[in-house]
Short mmCIF file of C-alpha atoms (C1' of nucleotides) in Angstrom, two decimals:
data_model
loop_
_atom_site.label_atom_id
_atom_site.label_comp_id
_atom_site.label_asym_id
_atom_site.label_seq_id
_atom_site.Cartn_x
_atom_site.Cartn_y
_atom_site.Cartn_z
CA MET A 609 -15.43 25.59 38.11
CA LEU A 610 -14.17 26.19 34.61
CA ASP A 611 -10.90 27.40 36.09
CA ASP A 612 -10.26 23.83 37.09
CA VAL A 613 -10.20 22.75 33.48
CA ILE A 614 -6.63 22.33 32.47
CA LYS A 615 -4.80 20.66 29.65
CA LYS A 616 -3.90 17.14 30.65
CA ASP A 617 -0.31 16.71 31.69
CA THR A 618 -0.37 13.11 30.53
CA SER A 619 -1.51 12.13 27.06
CA CYS A 620 -4.34 9.67 26.41
CA HIS A 621 -1.82 7.33 24.82
CA ASP A 622 -0.21 6.35 28.08
CA CYS A 623 -3.20 6.92 30.37
CA LYS A 624 -3.46 4.20 32.97
CA ASP A 625 -7.14 4.94 33.44
CA ILE A 626 -8.29 4.61 29.85
CA SER A 627 -11.77 3.21 29.20
CA CYS A 628 -12.44 -0.23 27.74
CA ALA A 629 -13.98 1.37 24.70
CA ALA A 630 -11.05 3.70 24.07
CA ALA A 631 -8.75 0.71 24.24
CA VAL A 632 -9.96 -0.40 20.80
CA LEU A 633 -8.98 2.90 19.20
CA ASN A 634 -5.85 3.09 17.06
CA VAL A 635 -3.01 5.52 17.67
CA GLN A 636 -4.38 8.10 15.28
CA GLU A 637 -7.89 8.01 16.79
CA LEU A 638 -6.44 8.23 20.27
CA GLY A 639 -4.54 11.29 19.12
CA LEU A 640 -7.87 12.83 18.17
CA VAL A 641 -9.22 12.10 21.62
CA ASN A 642 -6.11 13.54 23.19
CA ALA A 643 -6.39 16.75 21.21
CA ASN A 644 -10.05 17.20 22.09
CA SER A 645 -10.17 16.51 25.78
CA HIS A 646 -9.30 18.20 29.05
CA GLU A 647 -8.76 17.01 32.55
CA SER A 648 -10.25 18.45 35.73
CA PHE A 649 -10.12 17.78 39.46
CA LEU A 650 -13.03 17.88 41.87
CA LYS A 651 -13.16 17.73 45.62
CA LYS A 652 -15.44 15.39 47.53
CA GLY A 653 -18.96 16.79 47.61
CA GLU A 654 -18.70 18.91 44.49
CA VAL A 655 -21.31 18.57 41.78
CA ILE A 656 -19.95 17.22 38.52
CA LEU A 657 -23.03 17.53 36.39
CA HIS A 658 -26.53 18.87 36.93
CA GLU A 659 -29.69 17.21 35.70
CA GLY A 660 -31.40 19.34 33.11
CA SER A 661 -28.19 20.77 31.74
CA LEU A 662 -27.40 20.49 28.07
CA THR A 663 -24.75 17.98 27.16
CA SER A 664 -21.75 19.91 25.99
CA HIS A 665 -19.07 17.31 26.64
CA ILE A 666 -18.77 13.66 27.40
CA ILE A 667 -17.53 13.28 30.94
CA TYR A 668 -15.27 10.41 31.86
CA LEU A 669 -14.65 9.57 35.50
CA LYS A 670 -10.94 8.88 35.47
CA THR A 671 -10.43 8.40 39.19
CA GLY A 672 -12.60 8.61 42.29
CA LEU A 673 -16.15 7.72 43.24
CA ALA A 674 -19.37 9.55 42.41
CA LYS A 675 -23.09 9.26 42.92
CA GLU A 676 -25.71 9.47 40.18
CA TYR A 677 -28.94 11.00 41.47
CA ILE A 678 -32.07 12.96 40.81
CA LYS A 679 -34.09 15.34 42.93
CA HIS A 680 -37.78 14.77 43.29
CA SER A 681 -39.75 17.99 43.52
CA GLY A 682 -36.62 19.87 44.50
CA GLU A 683 -36.54 18.10 47.82
CA LYS A 684 -36.16 14.39 48.18
CA GLU A 685 -33.03 13.01 46.60
CA GLN A 686 -32.95 9.64 44.96
CA ILE A 687 -29.57 8.06 44.37
CA LEU A 688 -29.59 5.86 41.28
CA GLN A 689 -26.18 4.31 41.54
CA ILE A 690 -22.67 4.69 42.79
CA VAL A 691 -20.32 5.27 39.89
CA LYS A 692 -16.82 3.86 40.01
CA LYS A 693 -13.82 5.17 38.13
CA HIS A 694 -13.34 4.34 34.44
CA THR A 695 -16.93 5.15 33.57
CA TYR A 696 -18.51 7.64 31.18
CA LEU A 697 -21.15 9.71 32.94
CA GLY A 698 -24.54 10.24 31.40
CA LEU A 699 -23.98 8.34 28.17
CA PRO A 700 -27.58 7.14 27.95
CA SER A 701 -28.76 10.72 28.14
CA LEU A 702 -26.30 11.76 25.49
CA PHE A 703 -27.79 9.61 22.78
CA GLY A 704 -31.33 10.35 23.79
CA ASP A 705 -32.22 14.01 23.76
CA ARG A 706 -28.90 15.65 24.54
CA ILE A 707 -30.10 16.69 27.96
CA ASN A 708 -28.56 15.24 31.09
CA HIS A 709 -31.28 13.48 32.98
CA TYR A 710 -29.30 12.77 36.09
CA SER A 711 -26.98 14.70 38.35
CA TYR A 712 -23.56 13.54 39.47
CA ALA A 713 -21.60 14.54 42.54
CA ALA A 714 -18.20 13.47 43.82
CA LEU A 715 -18.23 11.11 46.82
CA GLU A 716 -14.44 11.22 46.89
CA ASP A 717 -11.95 13.53 45.27
CA CYS A 718 -12.26 12.86 41.55
CA THR A 719 -10.38 13.32 38.32
CA ILE A 720 -12.60 13.70 35.28
CA CYS A 721 -12.00 14.19 31.57
CA TYR A 722 -14.14 16.43 29.39
CA ILE A 723 -14.29 15.02 25.90
CA ASP A 724 -15.58 16.93 22.91
CA ILE A 725 -18.94 15.57 21.98
CA SER A 726 -18.86 15.90 18.21
CA MET A 727 -15.46 14.24 18.07
CA PHE A 728 -16.87 11.42 20.20
CA ASN A 729 -19.81 11.00 17.85
CA ASN A 730 -17.49 10.94 14.87
CA LEU A 731 -15.45 8.22 16.48
CA ILE A 732 -18.59 6.14 16.88
CA LYS A 733 -19.56 6.58 13.27
CA MET A 734 -15.99 6.05 12.02
CA ASN A 735 -15.08 3.05 14.14
CA GLY A 736 -17.75 0.35 14.40
CA ASN A 737 -15.78 -1.52 17.02
CA PHE A 738 -15.70 1.54 19.21
CA ALA A 739 -19.44 1.97 18.69
CA TYR A 740 -19.97 -1.62 19.62
CA GLU A 741 -17.95 -1.24 22.82
CA ILE A 742 -19.94 1.82 23.80
CA LEU A 743 -23.15 -0.01 23.03
CA VAL A 744 -22.10 -2.95 25.16
CA SER A 745 -21.07 -0.82 28.10
CA THR A 746 -24.13 1.43 28.11
CA SER A 747 -26.40 -1.58 27.69
CA ARG A 748 -24.79 -3.44 30.52
CA ASP A 749 -24.89 -0.40 32.73
CA ASN A 750 -28.53 0.22 31.99
CA LEU A 751 -29.49 -3.35 32.51
CA ASN A 752 -27.73 -3.54 35.85
CA ASN A 753 -29.32 -0.40 37.13
CA PHE A 754 -32.73 -1.21 35.89
CA ASN A 755 -32.58 -4.68 37.35
CA ARG A 756 -31.39 -3.47 40.70
CA PHE A 757 -34.23 -1.05 40.67
CA LEU A 758 -36.86 -3.53 39.59
CA HIS A 759 -35.97 -5.96 42.29
CA GLN A 760 -35.73 -3.25 44.87
CA SER A 761 -39.24 -2.11 44.13
CA GLN A 762 -40.55 -5.55 45.01
CA LYS A 763 -38.73 -5.76 48.29
CA LYS A 764 -39.54 -4.74 51.79
CA ILE A 765 -37.17 -2.68 53.77
CA PHE A 766 -35.04 -5.52 55.14
CA GLY A 767 -34.39 -6.87 51.69
CA ARG A 768 -33.50 -3.43 50.44
CA VAL A 769 -30.94 -2.78 53.13
CA ALA A 770 -29.46 -6.22 52.58
CA ASP A 771 -29.25 -5.46 48.86
CA ALA A 772 -27.47 -2.20 49.44
CA LEU A 773 -24.93 -3.80 51.74
CA LEU A 774 -24.20 -6.52 49.20
CA TYR A 775 -24.01 -3.88 46.49
CA PHE A 776 -21.30 -2.00 48.34
CA SER A 777 -19.49 -5.13 49.33
CA ARG A 778 -19.51 -6.86 45.94
CA ILE A 779 -19.79 -4.20 43.30
CA ILE A 780 -18.34 -1.04 44.73
CA TYR A 781 -15.60 -2.00 47.16
CA GLU A 782 -15.14 -5.71 46.42
CA THR A 783 -14.43 -6.51 50.06
CA THR A 784 -16.54 -7.35 53.10
CA GLN A 785 -15.16 -4.49 55.14
CA PHE A 786 -15.77 -0.98 53.92
CA GLU A 787 -16.63 2.56 54.83
CA LEU A 788 -19.91 4.03 53.60
CA PRO A 789 -19.08 7.07 51.44
CA PHE A 790 -21.98 9.11 52.79
CA PRO A 791 -24.26 9.66 55.80
CA ARG A 792 -27.32 7.59 56.68
CA GLN A 793 -29.63 9.96 54.85
CA GLU A 794 -27.97 9.22 51.55
CA PHE A 795 -27.82 5.53 52.30
CA ALA A 796 -31.58 5.77 52.72
CA ASP A 797 -31.85 7.77 49.50
CA LEU A 798 -30.08 4.97 47.66
CA ILE A 799 -32.56 2.32 48.72
CA GLY A 800 -35.61 4.55 48.73
CA VAL A 801 -36.64 4.48 52.36
CA SER A 802 -36.65 7.01 55.19
CA ARG A 803 -33.47 7.70 57.11
CA GLU A 804 -35.06 6.49 60.33
CA SER A 805 -36.12 3.19 58.85
CA ALA A 806 -32.73 2.58 57.27
CA THR A 807 -31.04 3.30 60.59
CA ARG A 808 -33.33 0.92 62.43
CA VAL A 809 -32.66 -1.94 60.04
CA LEU A 810 -28.91 -1.44 60.14
CA ILE A 811 -29.01 -1.58 63.90
CA LYS A 812 -31.20 -4.67 63.78
CA PHE A 813 -28.69 -6.36 61.48
CA LYS A 814 -25.93 -5.45 63.88
CA SER A 815 -27.79 -6.75 66.91
CA GLU A 816 -28.35 -10.04 65.07
CA GLY A 817 -24.68 -10.37 64.28
CA ILE A 818 -25.15 -10.15 60.52
CA ILE A 819 -22.96 -7.10 60.20
CA ASP A 820 -20.54 -5.15 62.30
CA LEU A 821 -21.37 -1.48 62.41
CA LYS A 822 -19.50 1.48 63.78
CA GLY A 823 -20.49 4.81 62.35
CA ARG A 824 -19.96 4.51 58.63
CA SER A 825 -17.66 1.56 58.90
CA ILE A 826 -19.35 -1.72 58.04
CA THR A 827 -18.14 -5.30 58.08
CA ILE A 828 -20.30 -8.03 56.66
CA VAL A 829 -20.12 -10.96 59.02
CA ASN A 830 -22.76 -13.34 57.68
CA VAL A 831 -22.95 -12.99 53.90
CA ASP A 832 -25.18 -16.02 53.48
CA LEU A 833 -27.84 -14.70 55.79
CA LEU A 834 -27.67 -11.30 54.12
CA GLU A 835 -28.04 -12.98 50.75
CA GLN A 836 -31.05 -14.86 52.06
CA ILE A 837 -32.67 -11.72 53.39
CA SER A 838 -32.07 -10.05 50.05
CA GLN A 839 -33.71 -12.97 48.25
CA ASN A 840 -36.75 -13.28 50.46
CA GLY A 841 -37.73 -9.71 49.98
CA MET B 289 -43.96 -22.20 17.45
CA LEU B 290 -41.14 -22.77 15.01
CA ASP B 291 -43.68 -23.99 12.48
CA ASP B 292 -44.92 -20.45 12.32
CA VAL B 293 -41.59 -19.26 11.05
CA ILE B 294 -41.90 -18.76 7.34
CA LYS B 295 -39.94 -17.01 4.68
CA LYS B 296 -41.23 -13.49 4.28
CA ASP B 297 -43.51 -13.03 1.34
CA THR B 298 -42.45 -9.40 1.08
CA SER B 299 -38.82 -8.35 0.93
CA CYS B 300 -37.28 -5.94 3.41
CA HIS B 301 -36.72 -3.51 0.55
CA ASP B 302 -40.34 -2.58 0.23
CA CYS B 303 -41.39 -3.25 3.83
CA LYS B 304 -43.79 -0.61 5.08
CA ASP B 305 -42.91 -1.42 8.67
CA ILE B 306 -39.16 -1.01 8.47
CA SER B 307 -37.32 0.33 11.54
CA CYS B 308 -35.79 3.81 11.72
CA ALA B 309 -32.36 2.27 12.04
CA ALA B 310 -32.78 -0.01 9.02
CA ALA B 311 -33.82 3.03 7.01
CA VAL B 312 -30.19 4.19 6.95
CA LEU B 313 -28.99 0.95 5.37
CA ASN B 314 -28.10 0.86 1.69
CA VAL B 315 -29.64 -1.53 -0.81
CA GLN B 316 -26.88 -4.06 -0.45
CA GLU B 317 -27.02 -4.09 3.35
CA LEU B 318 -30.79 -4.37 3.23
CA GLY B 319 -30.33 -7.36 0.99
CA LEU B 320 -28.24 -8.95 3.71
CA VAL B 321 -31.00 -8.33 6.23
CA ASN B 322 -33.55 -9.74 3.85
CA ALA B 323 -31.54 -12.91 3.30
CA ASN B 324 -31.06 -13.43 7.03
CA SER B 325 -34.49 -12.86 8.47
CA HIS B 326 -37.82 -14.60 8.75
CA GLU B 327 -41.31 -13.50 9.51
CA SER B 328 -43.72 -15.05 12.00
CA PHE B 329 -47.27 -14.47 13.22
CA LEU B 330 -48.47 -14.70 16.79
CA LYS B 331 -51.93 -14.66 18.27
CA LYS B 332 -52.96 -12.43 21.15
CA GLY B 333 -51.77 -13.90 24.41
CA GLU B 334 -48.88 -15.91 23.00
CA VAL B 335 -45.42 -15.54 24.50
CA ILE B 336 -42.88 -14.07 22.10
CA LEU B 337 -39.79 -14.38 24.23
CA HIS B 338 -39.03 -15.80 27.63
CA GLU B 339 -36.79 -14.17 30.20
CA GLY B 340 -33.72 -16.25 30.83
CA SER B 341 -33.57 -17.59 27.29
CA LEU B 342 -30.40 -17.18 25.28
CA THR B 343 -30.55 -14.59 22.54
CA SER B 344 -30.50 -16.47 19.27
CA HIS B 345 -32.09 -13.83 17.06
CA ILE B 346 -32.98 -10.20 17.14
CA ILE B 347 -36.73 -9.90 17.26
CA TYR B 348 -38.45 -7.00 15.55
CA LEU B 349 -42.09 -6.25 16.29
CA LYS B 350 -43.39 -5.49 12.82
CA THR B 351 -47.06 -5.09 13.68
CA GLY B 352 -49.18 -5.44 16.80
CA LEU B 353 -48.82 -4.64 20.48
CA ALA B 354 -46.86 -6.51 23.14
CA LYS B 355 -46.02 -6.31 26.81
CA GLU B 356 -42.54 -6.49 28.28
CA TYR B 357 -42.56 -8.11 31.71
CA ILE B 358 -40.77 -10.10 34.34
CA LYS B 359 -41.99 -12.58 36.91
CA HIS B 360 -40.99 -12.08 40.50
CA SER B 361 -40.44 -15.37 42.32
CA GLY B 362 -42.47 -17.19 39.70
CA GLU B 363 -45.62 -15.52 40.87
CA LYS B 364 -46.15 -11.81 40.74
CA GLU B 365 -45.83 -10.34 37.30
CA GLN B 366 -44.41 -6.91 36.73
CA ILE B 367 -45.10 -5.26 33.40
CA LEU B 368 -42.25 -2.97 32.39
CA GLN B 369 -43.74 -1.39 29.34
CA ILE B 370 -46.15 -1.73 26.49
CA VAL B 371 -44.26 -2.18 23.26
CA LYS B 372 -45.64 -0.73 20.06
CA LYS B 373 -44.92 -1.92 16.58
CA HIS B 374 -41.66 -0.96 14.83
CA THR B 375 -39.55 -1.81 17.85
CA TYR B 376 -36.72 -4.27 18.41
CA LEU B 377 -37.39 -6.44 21.44
CA GLY B 378 -34.73 -7.00 24.04
CA LEU B 379 -31.95 -4.99 22.43
CA PRO B 380 -30.47 -3.87 25.75
CA SER B 381 -30.15 -7.48 26.82
CA LEU B 382 -28.54 -8.39 23.55
CA PHE B 383 -25.53 -6.18 24.03
CA GLY B 384 -25.20 -7.03 27.67
CA ASP B 385 -24.76 -10.70 28.39
CA ARG B 386 -26.67 -12.31 25.52
CA ILE B 387 -29.42 -13.46 27.85
CA ASN B 388 -32.92 -12.06 27.55
CA HIS B 389 -33.73 -10.38 30.80
CA TYR B 390 -37.37 -9.71 30.09
CA SER B 391 -40.26 -11.66 28.67
CA TYR B 392 -42.54 -10.48 25.90
CA ALA B 393 -46.10 -11.53 25.13
CA ALA B 394 -48.52 -10.43 22.44
CA LEU B 395 -51.37 -8.18 23.61
CA GLU B 396 -52.77 -8.20 20.10
CA ASP B 397 -52.10 -10.43 17.12
CA CYS B 398 -48.54 -9.67 16.11
CA THR B 399 -46.17 -10.00 13.20
CA ILE B 400 -42.54 -10.34 14.17
CA CYS B 401 -39.27 -10.71 12.29
CA TYR B 402 -36.45 -12.94 13.45
CA ILE B 403 -33.15 -11.43 12.39
CA ASP B 404 -29.88 -13.29 12.49
CA ILE B 405 -27.83 -11.96 15.36
CA SER B 406 -24.31 -12.20 13.91
CA MET B 407 -25.43 -10.47 10.73
CA PHE B 408 -26.97 -7.73 12.87
CA ASN B 409 -23.73 -7.31 14.82
CA ASN B 410 -21.77 -7.15 11.58
CA LEU B 411 -24.05 -4.42 10.31
CA ILE B 412 -23.33 -2.41 13.43
CA LYS B 413 -19.60 -2.78 13.03
CA MET B 414 -19.71 -2.14 9.28
CA ASN B 415 -22.07 0.82 9.27
CA GLY B 416 -21.43 3.45 11.93
CA ASN B 417 -24.59 5.31 11.06
CA PHE B 418 -26.62 2.21 11.69
CA ALA B 419 -24.79 1.70 14.99
CA TYR B 420 -25.54 5.28 15.90
CA GLU B 421 -29.25 4.84 15.15
CA ILE B 422 -29.40 1.72 17.27
CA LEU B 423 -27.57 3.52 20.05
CA VAL B 424 -30.00 6.41 19.91
CA SER B 425 -33.07 4.22 19.93
CA THR B 426 -31.93 1.93 22.74
CA SER B 427 -30.81 4.91 24.78
CA ARG B 428 -34.07 6.71 24.33
CA ASP B 429 -36.03 3.61 25.15
CA ASN B 430 -34.02 2.96 28.27
CA LEU B 431 -34.26 6.49 29.43
CA ASN B 432 -38.01 6.61 28.98
CA ASN B 433 -38.57 3.42 30.84
CA PHE B 434 -36.21 4.21 33.61
CA ASN B 435 -37.71 7.63 34.07
CA ARG B 436 -41.23 6.35 34.11
CA PHE B 437 -40.14 3.88 36.69
CA LEU B 438 -38.25 6.34 38.82
CA HIS B 439 -41.14 8.70 39.02
CA GLN B 440 -43.58 5.93 39.65
CA SER B 441 -41.61 4.74 42.63
CA GLN B 442 -42.04 8.13 44.25
CA LYS B 443 -45.76 8.26 43.74
CA LYS B 444 -48.69 7.10 45.72
CA ILE B 445 -51.36 5.03 44.14
CA PHE B 446 -53.46 7.87 42.74
CA GLY B 447 -50.50 9.33 40.94
CA ARG B 448 -49.58 5.95 39.55
CA VAL B 449 -52.99 5.28 38.11
CA ALA B 450 -53.08 8.77 36.62
CA ASP B 451 -49.68 8.11 35.09
CA ALA B 452 -50.78 4.87 33.53
CA LEU B 453 -53.86 6.45 32.03
CA LEU B 454 -51.81 9.26 30.52
CA TYR B 455 -49.29 6.70 29.30
CA PHE B 456 -51.95 4.82 27.38
CA SER B 457 -53.58 7.96 26.13
CA ARG B 458 -50.44 9.76 24.99
CA ILE B 459 -47.83 7.17 24.22
CA ILE B 460 -49.62 4.00 23.30
CA TYR B 461 -52.88 4.96 21.64
CA GLU B 462 -52.43 8.69 21.05
CA THR B 463 -56.10 9.40 21.69
CA THR B 464 -58.21 10.12 24.78
CA GLN B 465 -60.55 7.24 24.13
CA PHE B 466 -59.13 3.74 24.17
CA GLU B 467 -59.60 0.17 25.21
CA LEU B 468 -57.26 -1.35 27.79
CA PRO B 469 -55.47 -4.29 26.14
CA PHE B 470 -55.66 -6.41 29.28
CA PRO B 471 -57.66 -7.09 32.47
CA ARG B 472 -57.41 -5.13 35.71
CA GLN B 473 -54.85 -7.48 37.15
CA GLU B 474 -52.36 -6.61 34.44
CA PHE B 475 -53.18 -2.95 34.66
CA ALA B 476 -52.23 -3.27 38.32
CA ASP B 477 -49.07 -5.17 37.35
CA LEU B 478 -48.05 -2.30 35.14
CA ILE B 479 -48.20 0.26 37.92
CA GLY B 480 -47.08 -2.02 40.70
CA VAL B 481 -50.11 -2.06 42.96
CA SER B 482 -52.69 -4.66 43.90
CA ARG B 483 -55.61 -5.36 41.59
CA GLU B 484 -58.09 -4.26 44.24
CA SER B 485 -56.37 -0.94 44.80
CA ALA B 486 -56.13 -0.23 41.09
CA THR B 487 -59.82 -0.98 40.68
CA ARG B 488 -60.76 1.30 43.53
CA VAL B 489 -58.82 4.22 42.15
CA LEU B 490 -60.23 3.79 38.65
CA ILE B 491 -63.73 3.84 40.11
CA LYS B 492 -62.88 6.87 42.19
CA PHE B 493 -61.66 8.68 39.08
CA LYS B 494 -64.88 7.75 37.33
CA SER B 495 -67.06 8.95 40.19
CA GLU B 496 -65.22 12.25 40.16
CA GLY B 497 -65.78 12.66 36.44
CA ILE B 498 -62.10 12.56 35.55
CA ILE B 499 -62.52 9.56 33.30
CA ASP B 500 -65.32 7.61 31.73
CA LEU B 501 -65.06 3.92 32.45
CA LYS B 502 -66.96 0.97 31.12
CA GLY B 503 -65.21 -2.35 31.42
CA ARG B 504 -61.94 -1.95 29.62
CA SER B 505 -63.05 1.04 27.65
CA ILE B 506 -61.70 4.30 29.00
CA THR B 507 -62.24 7.91 27.99
CA ILE B 508 -60.19 10.62 29.57
CA VAL B 509 -62.51 13.50 30.36
CA ASN B 510 -60.36 15.85 32.40
CA VAL B 511 -56.76 15.61 31.21
CA ASP B 512 -55.65 18.61 33.23
CA LEU B 513 -56.81 17.17 36.50
CA LEU B 514 -55.26 13.83 35.65
CA GLU B 515 -52.02 15.60 34.84
CA GLN B 516 -52.20 17.39 38.18
CA ILE B 517 -52.80 14.17 40.07
CA SER B 518 -49.86 12.60 38.27
CA GLN B 519 -47.65 15.55 39.24
CA ASN B 520 -48.65 15.75 42.88
CA GLY B 521 -47.80 12.15 43.50
"C1'" DT C 1098 -81.24 -19.91 27.46
"C1'" DC C 1099 -78.59 -21.34 31.10
"C1'" DC C 1100 -74.35 -22.54 33.27
"C1'" DC C 1101 -69.70 -22.03 34.58
"C1'" DG C 1102 -65.51 -19.88 35.26
"C1'" DA C 1103 -63.14 -15.70 34.87
"C1'" DA C 1104 -63.07 -10.96 35.83
"C1'" DT C 1105 -64.42 -7.21 38.58
"C1'" DG C 1106 -66.04 -4.71 42.64
"C1'" DT C 1107 -66.31 -3.89 47.83
"C1'" DG C 1108 -65.85 -3.91 53.01
"C1'" DT C 1109 -62.75 -5.11 56.74
"C1'" DT C 1110 -58.50 -6.11 58.77
"C1'" DT C 1111 -53.57 -6.02 59.07
"C1'" DA C 1112 -48.74 -5.15 58.03
"C1'" DT C 1113 -45.44 -1.99 56.80
"C1'" DT C 1114 -43.20 2.10 56.81
"C1'" DG C 1115 -43.20 7.10 56.85
"C1'" DT C 1116 -43.54 11.18 59.89
"C1'" DC C 1117 -42.90 13.76 63.88
"C1'" DA C 1118 -40.62 14.97 67.92
"C1'" DC C 1119 -36.90 14.70 70.46
"C1'" DA C 1120 -32.52 12.60 72.81
"C1'" DT C 1121 -27.89 11.54 72.04
"C1'" DT C 1122 -23.58 11.47 69.87
"C1'" DA C 1123 -20.01 13.11 66.52
"C1'" DT C 1124 -17.59 16.72 64.15
"C1'" DT C 1125 -15.94 21.14 63.18
"C1'" DA C 1126 -14.56 25.68 63.79
"C1'" DA C 1127 -13.63 29.48 66.73
"C1'" DT D 1365 -11.70 23.49 75.09
"C1'" DT D 1366 -15.99 24.72 74.04
"C1'" DA D 1367 -19.77 26.05 71.52
"C1'" DA D 1368 -22.35 25.20 67.50
"C1'" DT D 1369 -23.92 22.26 64.09
"C1'" DA D 1370 -24.58 18.07 61.78
"C1'" DA D 1371 -25.45 13.30 62.09
"C1'" DT D 1372 -27.53 9.52 64.29
"C1'" DG D 1373 -30.70 6.90 67.17
"C1'" DT D 1374 -35.39 6.03 69.26
"C1'" DG D 1375 -40.27 5.95 70.61
"C1'" DA D 1376 -45.11 6.96 69.44
"C1'" DC D 1377 -48.37 7.60 66.05
"C1'" DA D 1378 -50.54 7.97 61.49
"C1'" DA D 1379 -51.05 6.92 56.75
"C1'" DT D 1380 -51.05 3.91 53.10
"C1'" DA D 1381 -52.00 0.07 50.57
"C1'" DA D 1382 -51.80 -5.03 50.68
"C1'" DA D 1383 -54.31 -9.13 51.91
"C1'" DC D 1384 -58.38 -11.55 52.67
"C1'" DA D 1385 -62.97 -12.85 51.98
"C1'" DC D 1386 -66.70 -12.62 49.50
"C1'" DA D 1387 -70.50 -10.53 46.30
"C1'" DT D 1388 -71.49 -9.44 41.75
"C1'" DT D 1389 -71.12 -9.22 36.91
"C1'" DC D 1390 -69.53 -10.63 32.48
"C1'" DG D 1391 -68.64 -13.58 28.53
"C1'" DG D 1392 -68.55 -17.67 25.91
"C1'" DG D 1393 -69.84 -22.26 25.12
"C1'" DA D 1394 -73.36 -26.33 25.65
#
DNA sequence: TCCCGAATGTGTTTATTGTCACATTATTAA
DNA sequence: TTAATAATGTGACAATAAACACATTCGGGA
């Protein structure tokens, strides 16, 4: 995998996929980032980062889609969230104990940047505005995830499936017609139910005209009803 | 409640309950904190902070014990964590959208400090080391909670009760003999099961000699077994 | 001391969802 | 094109824990 690591052909200064936080850096600081980072490409399905590994670099998802997940007792997989481009991976872990607590794998072909960790830390300590931006983005991210999770845990299976569909529609793809990036099993892993149950509910939703379903392609027909189902648990 | 807010009789400079983050501040910065904060006392049971309220001040739990919780559909209460002294309440919310996402209530008599929010933000932007400390502590806190939650969601009721007992023993009270700070209902709310089920499991554990149980007083007799039950789900 | 309400314990019933076993349908590679 | 494999759908059954209904105990005034 290390062979994939190459010097970026574009500099950070004119990167179209720069993070919100990095946008507050000045030219000199950005030069530092540029000199201490590398770009890499990953194919769909490849693992980006393994839980348990020591944090050696900050990883920034420049383009593509990934899943954040953990394995329970080496078997059952739990997907924590779908990560969109322009996101740092594993930041919360970074500032905790320096061990990555979650794994990440590419759901689409991805471009990622490895950023030197001590340089990143220096930036935080040097530039309070940068620190603040990082704080805001990790906080928001955490809050969103935790909330999604909290509410999920109170819901029955219909509510959970409805939630997941709205999640994809609103947060991930921002359209009512989309293609699930993974098989049913992983859809089930995202909402914490069995594959069979998830399947059954999807089919029920289809038969009731709430969604249109063909393989992995989904169209949300009745958002209001879905919203209601999500609310009522 | 605002009547309780009084000027601190001790200054922040010689506060014995100062936070880890504030420990990196210099005398001048500490003076700023001192000039922009107030102390308040709360009795057991009183609400410190309501979910949904706008963040007007940072709240620091100087002494005492509190619970962090949310209400689901105005009815069921879910306790997210027990908060020990020397902790900022609701920091993750602060940097997100300025709305408190969780409620806090005193489980014991508490002393809290209200700290002016804009001054706090300025400190972060002025002092990178302070920002870094805040980042570390919020990250660690988040990670711990999230992890506890993730693992809980995979466990059956026996594992959950075992978890909670170990949580109190190791994290909260740091001894094998302790007094639950709340009734069975709230113990159940913490682990996300019904009161009846929680009761039953506690009694089962007692009958099997794993714990000693008398009202709210609990002694952990067989830590290893409890650990095993927690592991095996 | 007694009374009252809250907290706790207990048996039974019921709803929900996971598991198992297998049929069917896609997808991929030879 | 076909064989092999993965993904998906479906029915029957079992396990788990919630809900309900009520008995018992506890704790703090009057």
